[in-house]
């Protein structure tokens, strides 16, 4: 339960108090968007909170246990900083959010209602709807190592150590049809290495947009990819792309494809369920 000093409580609850919602969003790249539902901008906490008539914070569910608080943040479309292209590119994924109630006549009287992160964002015709999750949701995320046969390191990251530049090829878009992407290539790589890999757009309107690859196959001069999800912003024919190999987390793949078995972050020799079956039958 929050403790509020009497002066702040009086400043926020008095009959003449002009209070407003103030929302501060900090992206992972350091970009900041500050908004208020007041009819004019409010300077507060070192930021200028821009007036946004469509700003609202609905349905906050708070509990006394460790279950995360949830709510819905609604933001008027066309808001500076919340550009649809930035949202589609993932710049607001897991952005930090501070939600305040502030006295607009005296900003010294304010209270921090909740701190959390943005979840799923939906772009509508008149508003952007963002899922809000309190910091308690991080308590449900797994930490530490997993004791399993497969690798738990991210391909190309420090624990993995693979230099992805050596497993990336350049290509040009021929066509995009939903989940299917056709590309022109000059070499003939092993298509199987791109399953679970990544395609990243290097030019055009969709520059820097990336997608995960489900399957890949080669035809003469053409590489056809099937994606797990469609591009948030579709590239155009002729756009250049970078296609990076993927990993299925198996020891054999780490050894044979990447020559990286010494840094395999799994436990390939642990016994499986077949050992238990044999032991049970033997008994």
PDB file of C-alpha atoms in Angstrom:
ATOM      1  CA  UNK A   1       0.000   0.000   0.000  1.00  0.00           C
ATOM      2  CA  UNK A   2       1.330   3.427  -0.937  1.00  0.00           C
ATOM      3  CA  UNK A   3       1.962   5.964   1.818  1.00  0.00           C
ATOM      4  CA  UNK A   4       1.125   9.573   0.886  1.00  0.00           C
ATOM      5  CA  UNK A   5       2.146  12.524   2.998  1.00  0.00           C
ATOM      6  CA  UNK A   6      -0.767  14.761   4.074  1.00  0.00           C
ATOM      7  CA  UNK A   7       0.317  17.732   1.926  1.00  0.00           C
ATOM      8  CA  UNK A   8       0.443  15.643  -1.252  1.00  0.00           C
ATOM      9  CA  UNK A   9      -2.840  13.941  -0.411  1.00  0.00           C
ATOM     10  CA  UNK A  10      -4.489  17.329   0.058  1.00  0.00           C
ATOM     11  CA  UNK A  11      -2.967  18.653  -3.168  1.00  0.00           C
ATOM     12  CA  UNK A  12      -4.346  15.728  -5.161  1.00  0.00           C
ATOM     13  CA  UNK A  13      -7.746  15.327  -3.576  1.00  0.00           C
ATOM     14  CA  UNK A  14      -8.904  18.850  -2.727  1.00  0.00           C
ATOM     15  CA  UNK A  15     -12.003  20.250  -4.373  1.00  0.00           C
ATOM     16  CA  UNK A  16      -9.944  22.830  -6.236  1.00  0.00           C
ATOM     17  CA  UNK A  17      -7.186  20.386  -7.238  1.00  0.00           C
ATOM     18  CA  UNK A  18      -6.638  20.177 -10.993  1.00  0.00           C
ATOM     19  CA  UNK A  19      -5.101  16.742 -11.429  1.00  0.00           C
ATOM     20  CA  UNK A  20      -4.026  14.983 -14.597  1.00  0.00           C
ATOM     21  CA  UNK A  21      -2.604  11.674 -15.720  1.00  0.00           C
ATOM     22  CA  UNK A  22       1.076  11.826 -16.735  1.00  0.00           C
ATOM     23  CA  UNK A  23       2.695   8.926 -18.589  1.00  0.00           C
ATOM     24  CA  UNK A  24       6.419   8.649 -19.240  1.00  0.00           C
ATOM     25  CA  UNK A  25       7.595   6.022 -21.758  1.00  0.00           C
ATOM     26  CA  UNK A  26      11.318   5.253 -22.064  1.00  0.00           C
ATOM     27  CA  UNK A  27      12.334   3.088 -25.010  1.00  0.00           C
ATOM     28  CA  UNK A  28      15.208   0.636 -24.867  1.00  0.00           C
ATOM     29  CA  UNK A  29      17.235   2.899 -27.171  1.00  0.00           C
ATOM     30  CA  UNK A  30      16.826   5.791 -24.708  1.00  0.00           C
ATOM     31  CA  UNK A  31      14.095   7.656 -26.598  1.00  0.00           C
ATOM     32  CA  UNK A  32      11.518   9.295 -24.313  1.00  0.00           C
ATOM     33  CA  UNK A  33       7.840  10.071 -24.902  1.00  0.00           C
ATOM     34  CA  UNK A  34       6.004  12.059 -22.200  1.00  0.00           C
ATOM     35  CA  UNK A  35       2.222  12.534 -22.439  1.00  0.00           C
ATOM     36  CA  UNK A  36      -0.605  13.914 -20.304  1.00  0.00           C
ATOM     37  CA  UNK A  37      -4.378  13.902 -20.598  1.00  0.00           C
ATOM     38  CA  UNK A  38      -4.410  17.579 -19.504  1.00  0.00           C
ATOM     39  CA  UNK A  39      -5.573  20.136 -22.088  1.00  0.00           C
ATOM     40  CA  UNK A  40      -2.152  21.843 -22.107  1.00  0.00           C
ATOM     41  CA  UNK A  41       1.391  20.548 -21.734  1.00  0.00           C
ATOM     42  CA  UNK A  42       2.761  20.030 -18.205  1.00  0.00           C
ATOM     43  CA  UNK A  43       6.411  20.361 -17.162  1.00  0.00           C
ATOM     44  CA  UNK A  44       7.168  17.745 -14.566  1.00  0.00           C
ATOM     45  CA  UNK A  45      10.110  15.583 -13.410  1.00  0.00           C
ATOM     46  CA  UNK A  46      12.393  17.355 -15.876  1.00  0.00           C
ATOM     47  CA  UNK A  47      10.205  16.493 -18.891  1.00  0.00           C
ATOM     48  CA  UNK A  48       7.545  18.340 -20.829  1.00  0.00           C
ATOM     49  CA  UNK A  49       4.469  16.113 -20.923  1.00  0.00           C
ATOM     50  CA  UNK A  50       2.659  16.898 -24.176  1.00  0.00           C
ATOM     51  CA  UNK A  51      -1.123  17.213 -24.092  1.00  0.00           C
ATOM     52  CA  UNK A  52      -2.837  14.224 -25.700  1.00  0.00           C
ATOM     53  CA  UNK A  53      -6.630  14.291 -25.809  1.00  0.00           C
ATOM     54  CA  UNK A  54      -6.839  10.550 -26.437  1.00  0.00           C
ATOM     55  CA  UNK A  55      -4.647   9.496 -23.503  1.00  0.00           C
ATOM     56  CA  UNK A  56      -6.341   7.166 -21.017  1.00  0.00           C
ATOM     57  CA  UNK A  57      -5.330   4.406 -18.633  1.00  0.00           C
ATOM     58  CA  UNK A  58      -8.052   1.783 -18.273  1.00  0.00           C
ATOM     59  CA  UNK A  59      -8.693  -1.337 -16.289  1.00  0.00           C
ATOM     60  CA  UNK A  60      -5.683  -1.407 -13.976  1.00  0.00           C
ATOM     61  CA  UNK A  61      -5.938  -4.560 -11.897  1.00  0.00           C
ATOM     62  CA  UNK A  62      -3.757  -4.487  -8.801  1.00  0.00           C
ATOM     63  CA  UNK A  63      -3.336  -7.327  -6.326  1.00  0.00           C
ATOM     64  CA  UNK A  64      -1.724  -7.677  -2.924  1.00  0.00           C
ATOM     65  CA  UNK A  65       0.123 -10.858  -3.937  1.00  0.00           C
ATOM     66  CA  UNK A  66       2.882 -11.414  -6.500  1.00  0.00           C
ATOM     67  CA  UNK A  67       0.540 -11.516  -9.512  1.00  0.00           C
ATOM     68  CA  UNK A  68       1.494  -8.730 -11.947  1.00  0.00           C
ATOM     69  CA  UNK A  69      -0.728  -5.667 -12.308  1.00  0.00           C
ATOM     70  CA  UNK A  70      -2.281  -5.280 -15.754  1.00  0.00           C
ATOM     71  CA  UNK A  71      -3.931  -2.388 -17.561  1.00  0.00           C
ATOM     72  CA  UNK A  72      -4.524  -0.843 -20.967  1.00  0.00           C
ATOM     73  CA  UNK A  73      -2.888   2.401 -22.047  1.00  0.00           C
ATOM     74  CA  UNK A  74      -4.748   4.250 -24.819  1.00  0.00           C
ATOM     75  CA  UNK A  75      -2.926   6.909 -26.830  1.00  0.00           C
ATOM     76  CA  UNK A  76      -4.390   9.120 -29.538  1.00  0.00           C
ATOM     77  CA  UNK A  77      -3.138   8.255 -33.029  1.00  0.00           C
ATOM     78  CA  UNK A  78      -0.735  10.750 -34.557  1.00  0.00           C
ATOM     79  CA  UNK A  79       1.054  11.271 -31.251  1.00  0.00           C
ATOM     80  CA  UNK A  80       4.584  12.516 -31.741  1.00  0.00           C
ATOM     81  CA  UNK A  81       6.973   9.748 -30.682  1.00  0.00           C
ATOM     82  CA  UNK A  82       4.484   6.925 -31.134  1.00  0.00           C
ATOM     83  CA  UNK A  83       4.940   6.594 -34.879  1.00  0.00           C
ATOM     84  CA  UNK A  84       3.381   3.421 -36.350  1.00  0.00           C
ATOM     85  CA  UNK A  85       6.651   2.662 -38.154  1.00  0.00           C
ATOM     86  CA  UNK A  86       8.550   2.726 -34.828  1.00  0.00           C
ATOM     87  CA  UNK A  87       5.967   0.441 -33.234  1.00  0.00           C
ATOM     88  CA  UNK A  88       6.096  -2.039 -36.118  1.00  0.00           C
ATOM     89  CA  UNK A  89       9.881  -2.049 -35.974  1.00  0.00           C
ATOM     90  CA  UNK A  90       9.716  -3.061 -32.299  1.00  0.00           C
ATOM     91  CA  UNK A  91      11.231   0.079 -30.803  1.00  0.00           C
ATOM     92  CA  UNK A  92       8.581   0.138 -28.052  1.00  0.00           C
ATOM     93  CA  UNK A  93       8.874  -3.537 -27.116  1.00  0.00           C
ATOM     94  CA  UNK A  94       9.251  -3.799 -23.328  1.00  0.00           C
ATOM     95  CA  UNK A  95       9.636  -0.020 -23.001  1.00  0.00           C
ATOM     96  CA  UNK A  96       9.651   1.233 -19.410  1.00  0.00           C
ATOM     97  CA  UNK A  97       6.504   3.092 -18.325  1.00  0.00           C
ATOM     98  CA  UNK A  98       5.902   5.396 -15.355  1.00  0.00           C
ATOM     99  CA  UNK A  99       2.304   6.395 -14.613  1.00  0.00           C
ATOM    100  CA  UNK A 100       1.783   9.465 -12.442  1.00  0.00           C
ATOM    101  CA  UNK A 101      -1.117  11.481 -11.044  1.00  0.00           C
ATOM    102  CA  UNK A 102      -0.042  15.104 -10.807  1.00  0.00           C
ATOM    103  CA  UNK A 103      -1.537  18.411  -9.674  1.00  0.00           C
ATOM    104  CA  UNK A 104      -1.143  20.611 -12.740  1.00  0.00           C
ATOM    105  CA  UNK A 105      -1.243  23.805 -10.656  1.00  0.00           C
ATOM    106  CA  UNK A 106       1.513  22.607  -8.332  1.00  0.00           C
ATOM    107  CA  UNK A 107       3.517  19.684  -9.715  1.00  0.00           C
ATOM    108  CA  UNK A 108       5.217  19.197  -6.340  1.00  0.00           C
ATOM    109  CA  UNK A 109       2.003  17.395  -5.419  1.00  0.00           C
ATOM    110  CA  UNK A 110       2.233  14.151  -7.355  1.00  0.00           C
ATOM    111  CA  UNK A 111       2.181  10.406  -6.847  1.00  0.00           C
ATOM    112  CA  UNK A 112       3.714   7.585  -8.851  1.00  0.00           C
ATOM    113  CA  UNK A 113       0.837   5.171  -9.439  1.00  0.00           C
ATOM    114  CA  UNK A 114       2.721   2.334 -11.087  1.00  0.00           C
ATOM    115  CA  UNK A 115       5.939   1.388 -12.905  1.00  0.00           C
ATOM    116  CA  UNK A 116       6.008  -1.282 -15.568  1.00  0.00           C
ATOM    117  CA  UNK A 117       6.609  -2.104 -19.201  1.00  0.00           C
ATOM    118  CA  UNK A 118       4.671  -2.083 -22.447  1.00  0.00           C
ATOM    119  CA  UNK A 119       3.456  -5.374 -23.835  1.00  0.00           C
ATOM    120  CA  UNK A 120       1.511  -5.864 -27.049  1.00  0.00           C
ATOM    121  CA  UNK A 121       0.684  -2.702 -29.018  1.00  0.00           C
ATOM    122  CA  UNK A 122      -2.269  -2.452 -31.420  1.00  0.00           C
ATOM    123  CA  UNK A 123      -2.490   0.359 -33.968  1.00  0.00           C
ATOM    124  CA  UNK A 124      -6.070   1.533 -34.616  1.00  0.00           C
ATOM    125  CA  UNK A 125      -7.524   4.241 -36.803  1.00  0.00           C
ATOM    126  CA  UNK A 126      -8.002   6.715 -33.935  1.00  0.00           C
ATOM    127  CA  UNK A 127      -5.866   5.352 -31.115  1.00  0.00           C
ATOM    128  CA  UNK A 128      -2.967   3.120 -30.181  1.00  0.00           C
ATOM    129  CA  UNK A 129      -3.784   0.499 -27.566  1.00  0.00           C
ATOM    130  CA  UNK A 130      -0.867  -0.721 -25.450  1.00  0.00           C
ATOM    131  CA  UNK A 131      -0.843  -3.523 -22.911  1.00  0.00           C
ATOM    132  CA  UNK A 132       0.621  -2.369 -19.600  1.00  0.00           C
ATOM    133  CA  UNK A 133       2.344  -4.814 -17.236  1.00  0.00           C
ATOM    134  CA  UNK A 134       3.772  -3.951 -13.834  1.00  0.00           C
ATOM    135  CA  UNK A 135       7.333  -4.942 -12.984  1.00  0.00           C
ATOM    136  CA  UNK A 136       6.023  -7.937 -11.046  1.00  0.00           C
ATOM    137  CA  UNK A 137       5.581  -9.801 -14.342  1.00  0.00           C
ATOM    138  CA  UNK A 138       9.363 -10.251 -14.396  1.00  0.00           C
ATOM    139  CA  UNK A 139       9.074 -12.541 -11.361  1.00  0.00           C
ATOM    140  CA  UNK A 140       7.437 -15.129 -13.623  1.00  0.00           C
ATOM    141  CA  UNK A 141      10.328 -15.140 -16.085  1.00  0.00           C
ATOM    142  CA  UNK A 142      12.833 -18.001 -15.795  1.00  0.00           C
ATOM    143  CA  UNK A 143      16.355 -17.197 -14.639  1.00  0.00           C
ATOM    144  CA  UNK A 144      19.548 -19.193 -14.543  1.00  0.00           C
ATOM    145  CA  UNK A 145      20.596 -22.176 -16.662  1.00  0.00           C
ATOM    146  CA  UNK A 146      18.358 -24.936 -17.954  1.00  0.00           C
ATOM    147  CA  UNK A 147      19.614 -28.497 -17.490  1.00  0.00           C
ATOM    148  CA  UNK A 148      18.724 -29.953 -20.885  1.00  0.00           C
ATOM    149  CA  UNK A 149      20.281 -31.603 -23.923  1.00  0.00           C
ATOM    150  CA  UNK A 150      19.766 -28.610 -26.220  1.00  0.00           C
ATOM    151  CA  UNK A 151      21.752 -25.363 -26.093  1.00  0.00           C
ATOM    152  CA  UNK A 152      20.247 -22.409 -24.210  1.00  0.00           C
ATOM    153  CA  UNK A 153      22.550 -19.720 -25.656  1.00  0.00           C
ATOM    154  CA  UNK A 154      21.433 -17.216 -28.292  1.00  0.00           C
ATOM    155  CA  UNK A 155      23.171 -17.764 -31.615  1.00  0.00           C
ATOM    156  CA  UNK A 156      25.801 -15.068 -32.139  1.00  0.00           C
ATOM    157  CA  UNK A 157      25.683 -13.718 -28.575  1.00  0.00           C
ATOM    158  CA  UNK A 158      28.674 -13.678 -26.218  1.00  0.00           C
ATOM    159  CA  UNK A 159      27.905 -17.052 -24.600  1.00  0.00           C
ATOM    160  CA  UNK A 160      27.656 -18.627 -28.027  1.00  0.00           C
ATOM    161  CA  UNK A 161      30.647 -16.938 -29.628  1.00  0.00           C
ATOM    162  CA  UNK A 162      29.735 -17.628 -33.272  1.00  0.00           C
ATOM    163  CA  UNK A 163      30.570 -14.784 -35.669  1.00  0.00           C
ATOM    164  CA  UNK A 164      27.326 -14.440 -37.624  1.00  0.00           C
ATOM    165  CA  UNK A 165      28.997 -12.346 -40.331  1.00  0.00           C
ATOM    166  CA  UNK A 166      30.484 -15.589 -41.654  1.00  0.00           C
ATOM    167  CA  UNK A 167      27.000 -17.123 -41.888  1.00  0.00           C
ATOM    168  CA  UNK A 168      25.158 -14.214 -43.517  1.00  0.00           C
ATOM    169  CA  UNK A 169      24.480 -13.761 -47.229  1.00  0.00           C
ATOM    170  CA  UNK A 170      23.149 -10.811 -49.229  1.00  0.00           C
ATOM    171  CA  UNK A 171      20.173 -11.064 -51.583  1.00  0.00           C
ATOM    172  CA  UNK A 172      17.473  -8.984 -53.278  1.00  0.00           C
ATOM    173  CA  UNK A 173      13.719  -9.308 -52.927  1.00  0.00           C
ATOM    174  CA  UNK A 174      11.902 -10.691 -55.961  1.00  0.00           C
ATOM    175  CA  UNK A 175       8.450 -10.959 -54.411  1.00  0.00           C
ATOM    176  CA  UNK A 176       6.633 -11.192 -51.089  1.00  0.00           C
ATOM    177  CA  UNK A 177       3.383 -13.119 -50.779  1.00  0.00           C
ATOM    178  CA  UNK A 178       2.253 -13.374 -47.166  1.00  0.00           C
ATOM    179  CA  UNK A 179       4.679 -15.734 -45.450  1.00  0.00           C
ATOM    180  CA  UNK A 180       6.531 -16.598 -48.661  1.00  0.00           C
ATOM    181  CA  UNK A 181       9.536 -14.521 -49.733  1.00  0.00           C
ATOM    182  CA  UNK A 182      11.368 -15.072 -53.043  1.00  0.00           C
ATOM    183  CA  UNK A 183      14.884 -13.662 -53.417  1.00  0.00           C
ATOM    184  CA  UNK A 184      17.536 -13.503 -56.091  1.00  0.00           C
ATOM    185  CA  UNK A 185      20.927 -14.895 -55.018  1.00  0.00           C
ATOM    186  CA  UNK A 186      24.293 -15.140 -56.732  1.00  0.00           C
ATOM    187  CA  UNK A 187      25.671 -18.120 -54.777  1.00  0.00           C
ATOM    188  CA  UNK A 188      24.185 -21.519 -53.988  1.00  0.00           C
ATOM    189  CA  UNK A 189      24.285 -21.904 -50.192  1.00  0.00           C
ATOM    190  CA  UNK A 190      22.929 -24.787 -48.166  1.00  0.00           C
ATOM    191  CA  UNK A 191      19.285 -23.800 -47.739  1.00  0.00           C
ATOM    192  CA  UNK A 192      18.891 -25.871 -44.580  1.00  0.00           C
ATOM    193  CA  UNK A 193      21.166 -23.562 -42.601  1.00  0.00           C
ATOM    194  CA  UNK A 194      18.650 -20.712 -42.840  1.00  0.00           C
ATOM    195  CA  UNK A 195      15.832 -22.532 -41.019  1.00  0.00           C
ATOM    196  CA  UNK A 196      15.280 -20.711 -37.692  1.00  0.00           C
ATOM    197  CA  UNK A 197      17.442 -17.892 -39.013  1.00  0.00           C
ATOM    198  CA  UNK A 198      16.668 -14.235 -39.646  1.00  0.00           C
ATOM    199  CA  UNK A 199      16.034 -12.027 -42.653  1.00  0.00           C
ATOM    200  CA  UNK A 200      16.688  -8.308 -42.194  1.00  0.00           C
ATOM    201  CA  UNK A 201      15.738  -5.636 -44.723  1.00  0.00           C
ATOM    202  CA  UNK A 202      18.653  -3.388 -45.671  1.00  0.00           C
ATOM    203  CA  UNK A 203      16.971  -0.790 -47.904  1.00  0.00           C
ATOM    204  CA  UNK A 204      13.611   0.697 -48.861  1.00  0.00           C
ATOM    205  CA  UNK A 205      10.582   1.620 -46.771  1.00  0.00           C
ATOM    206  CA  UNK A 206      10.985  -1.477 -44.561  1.00  0.00           C
ATOM    207  CA  UNK A 207      14.670  -0.884 -43.782  1.00  0.00           C
ATOM    208  CA  UNK A 208      15.799  -2.468 -40.458  1.00  0.00           C
ATOM    209  CA  UNK A 209      12.643  -4.597 -40.237  1.00  0.00           C
ATOM    210  CA  UNK A 210      13.450  -8.253 -39.565  1.00  0.00           C
ATOM    211  CA  UNK A 211      11.544 -11.529 -39.485  1.00  0.00           C
ATOM    212  CA  UNK A 212      12.218 -15.085 -38.350  1.00  0.00           C
ATOM    213  CA  UNK A 213      12.603 -17.807 -40.960  1.00  0.00           C
ATOM    214  CA  UNK A 214      10.691 -21.067 -40.705  1.00  0.00           C
ATOM    215  CA  UNK A 215      11.965 -23.003 -43.752  1.00  0.00           C
ATOM    216  CA  UNK A 216      14.158 -22.344 -46.786  1.00  0.00           C
ATOM    217  CA  UNK A 217      14.697 -24.020 -50.141  1.00  0.00           C
ATOM    218  CA  UNK A 218      16.876 -23.359 -53.164  1.00  0.00           C
ATOM    219  CA  UNK A 219      15.939 -23.180 -56.834  1.00  0.00           C
ATOM    220  CA  UNK A 220      18.361 -22.097 -59.591  1.00  0.00           C
ATOM    221  CA  UNK A 221      19.295 -18.514 -58.725  1.00  0.00           C
ATOM    222  CA  UNK A 222      16.396 -18.189 -56.280  1.00  0.00           C
ATOM    223  CA  UNK A 223      16.074 -18.658 -52.530  1.00  0.00           C
ATOM    224  CA  UNK A 224      12.545 -19.146 -51.204  1.00  0.00           C
ATOM    225  CA  UNK A 225      11.894 -18.526 -47.526  1.00  0.00           C
ATOM    226  CA  UNK A 226       8.826 -19.274 -45.471  1.00  0.00           C
ATOM    227  CA  UNK A 227       8.468 -16.986 -42.453  1.00  0.00           C
ATOM    228  CA  UNK A 228       6.910 -17.669 -39.080  1.00  0.00           C
ATOM    229  CA  UNK A 229       5.062 -14.324 -39.240  1.00  0.00           C
ATOM    230  CA  UNK A 230       4.527 -11.770 -41.975  1.00  0.00           C
ATOM    231  CA  UNK A 231       6.665  -8.637 -42.125  1.00  0.00           C
ATOM    232  CA  UNK A 232       5.160  -5.771 -40.061  1.00  0.00           C
ATOM    233  CA  UNK A 233       6.124  -3.542 -43.011  1.00  0.00           C
ATOM    234  CA  UNK A 234       6.432  -5.411 -46.295  1.00  0.00           C
ATOM    235  CA  UNK A 235       9.574  -4.865 -48.388  1.00  0.00           C
ATOM    236  CA  UNK A 236       9.321  -4.114 -52.106  1.00  0.00           C
ATOM    237  CA  UNK A 237      10.867  -5.972 -55.049  1.00  0.00           C
ATOM    238  CA  UNK A 238      14.468  -4.901 -55.439  1.00  0.00           C
ATOM    239  CA  UNK A 239      15.063  -4.184 -51.750  1.00  0.00           C
ATOM    240  CA  UNK A 240      18.315  -5.633 -50.453  1.00  0.00           C
ATOM    241  CA  UNK A 241      18.286  -8.039 -47.517  1.00  0.00           C
ATOM    242  CA  UNK A 242      20.706  -9.857 -45.236  1.00  0.00           C
ATOM    243  CA  UNK A 243      19.889 -13.497 -44.487  1.00  0.00           C
ATOM    244  CA  UNK A 244      21.507 -15.068 -41.439  1.00  0.00           C
ATOM    245  CA  UNK A 245      21.729 -18.762 -40.654  1.00  0.00           C
ATOM    246  CA  UNK A 246      19.777 -20.254 -37.775  1.00  0.00           C
ATOM    247  CA  UNK A 247      20.405 -22.918 -35.186  1.00  0.00           C
ATOM    248  CA  UNK A 248      18.192 -25.757 -33.942  1.00  0.00           C
ATOM    249  CA  UNK A 249      20.158 -25.890 -30.659  1.00  0.00           C
ATOM    250  CA  UNK A 250      21.415 -29.457 -31.222  1.00  0.00           C
ATOM    251  CA  UNK A 251      25.006 -30.441 -30.448  1.00  0.00           C
ATOM    252  CA  UNK A 252      25.494 -31.923 -33.921  1.00  0.00           C
ATOM    253  CA  UNK A 253      24.495 -28.612 -35.525  1.00  0.00           C
ATOM    254  CA  UNK A 254      26.847 -26.655 -33.267  1.00  0.00           C
ATOM    255  CA  UNK A 255      29.694 -29.021 -34.133  1.00  0.00           C
ATOM    256  CA  UNK A 256      29.129 -29.573 -37.856  1.00  0.00           C
ATOM    257  CA  UNK A 257      27.690 -26.247 -39.050  1.00  0.00           C
ATOM    258  CA  UNK A 258      29.420 -23.753 -36.777  1.00  0.00           C
ATOM    259  CA  UNK A 259      32.508 -25.695 -35.561  1.00  0.00           C
ATOM    260  CA  UNK A 260      31.644 -24.384 -32.110  1.00  0.00           C
ATOM    261  CA  UNK A 261      31.237 -27.540 -30.025  1.00  0.00           C
ATOM    262  CA  UNK A 262      33.651 -26.319 -27.327  1.00  0.00           C
ATOM    263  CA  UNK A 263      31.175 -23.561 -26.437  1.00  0.00           C
ATOM    264  CA  UNK A 264      27.998 -25.621 -26.714  1.00  0.00           C
ATOM    265  CA  UNK A 265      25.752 -24.390 -23.881  1.00  0.00           C
ATOM    266  CA  UNK A 266      23.784 -27.563 -23.332  1.00  0.00           C
ATOM    267  CA  UNK A 267      24.232 -31.006 -21.817  1.00  0.00           C
ATOM    268  CA  UNK A 268      24.089 -33.468 -24.738  1.00  0.00           C
ATOM    269  CA  UNK A 269      25.134 -36.525 -22.719  1.00  0.00           C
ATOM    270  CA  UNK A 270      22.447 -36.425 -20.045  1.00  0.00           C
ATOM    271  CA  UNK A 271      20.245 -39.551 -20.100  1.00  0.00           C
ATOM    272  CA  UNK A 272      16.840 -39.254 -21.725  1.00  0.00           C
ATOM    273  CA  UNK A 273      13.480 -40.931 -21.184  1.00  0.00           C
ATOM    274  CA  UNK A 274      14.656 -44.001 -23.127  1.00  0.00           C
ATOM    275  CA  UNK A 275      17.028 -44.827 -20.249  1.00  0.00           C
ATOM    276  CA  UNK A 276      14.124 -44.825 -17.795  1.00  0.00           C
ATOM    277  CA  UNK A 277      12.131 -47.087 -20.118  1.00  0.00           C
ATOM    278  CA  UNK A 278      14.956 -49.606 -20.398  1.00  0.00           C
ATOM    279  CA  UNK A 279      15.517 -49.574 -16.632  1.00  0.00           C
ATOM    280  CA  UNK A 280      11.815 -50.153 -15.975  1.00  0.00           C
ATOM    281  CA  UNK A 281      11.652 -53.082 -18.379  1.00  0.00           C
ATOM    282  CA  UNK A 282      14.814 -54.569 -16.925  1.00  0.00           C
ATOM    283  CA  UNK A 283      13.397 -54.528 -13.426  1.00  0.00           C
TER     284      UNK A 283
END
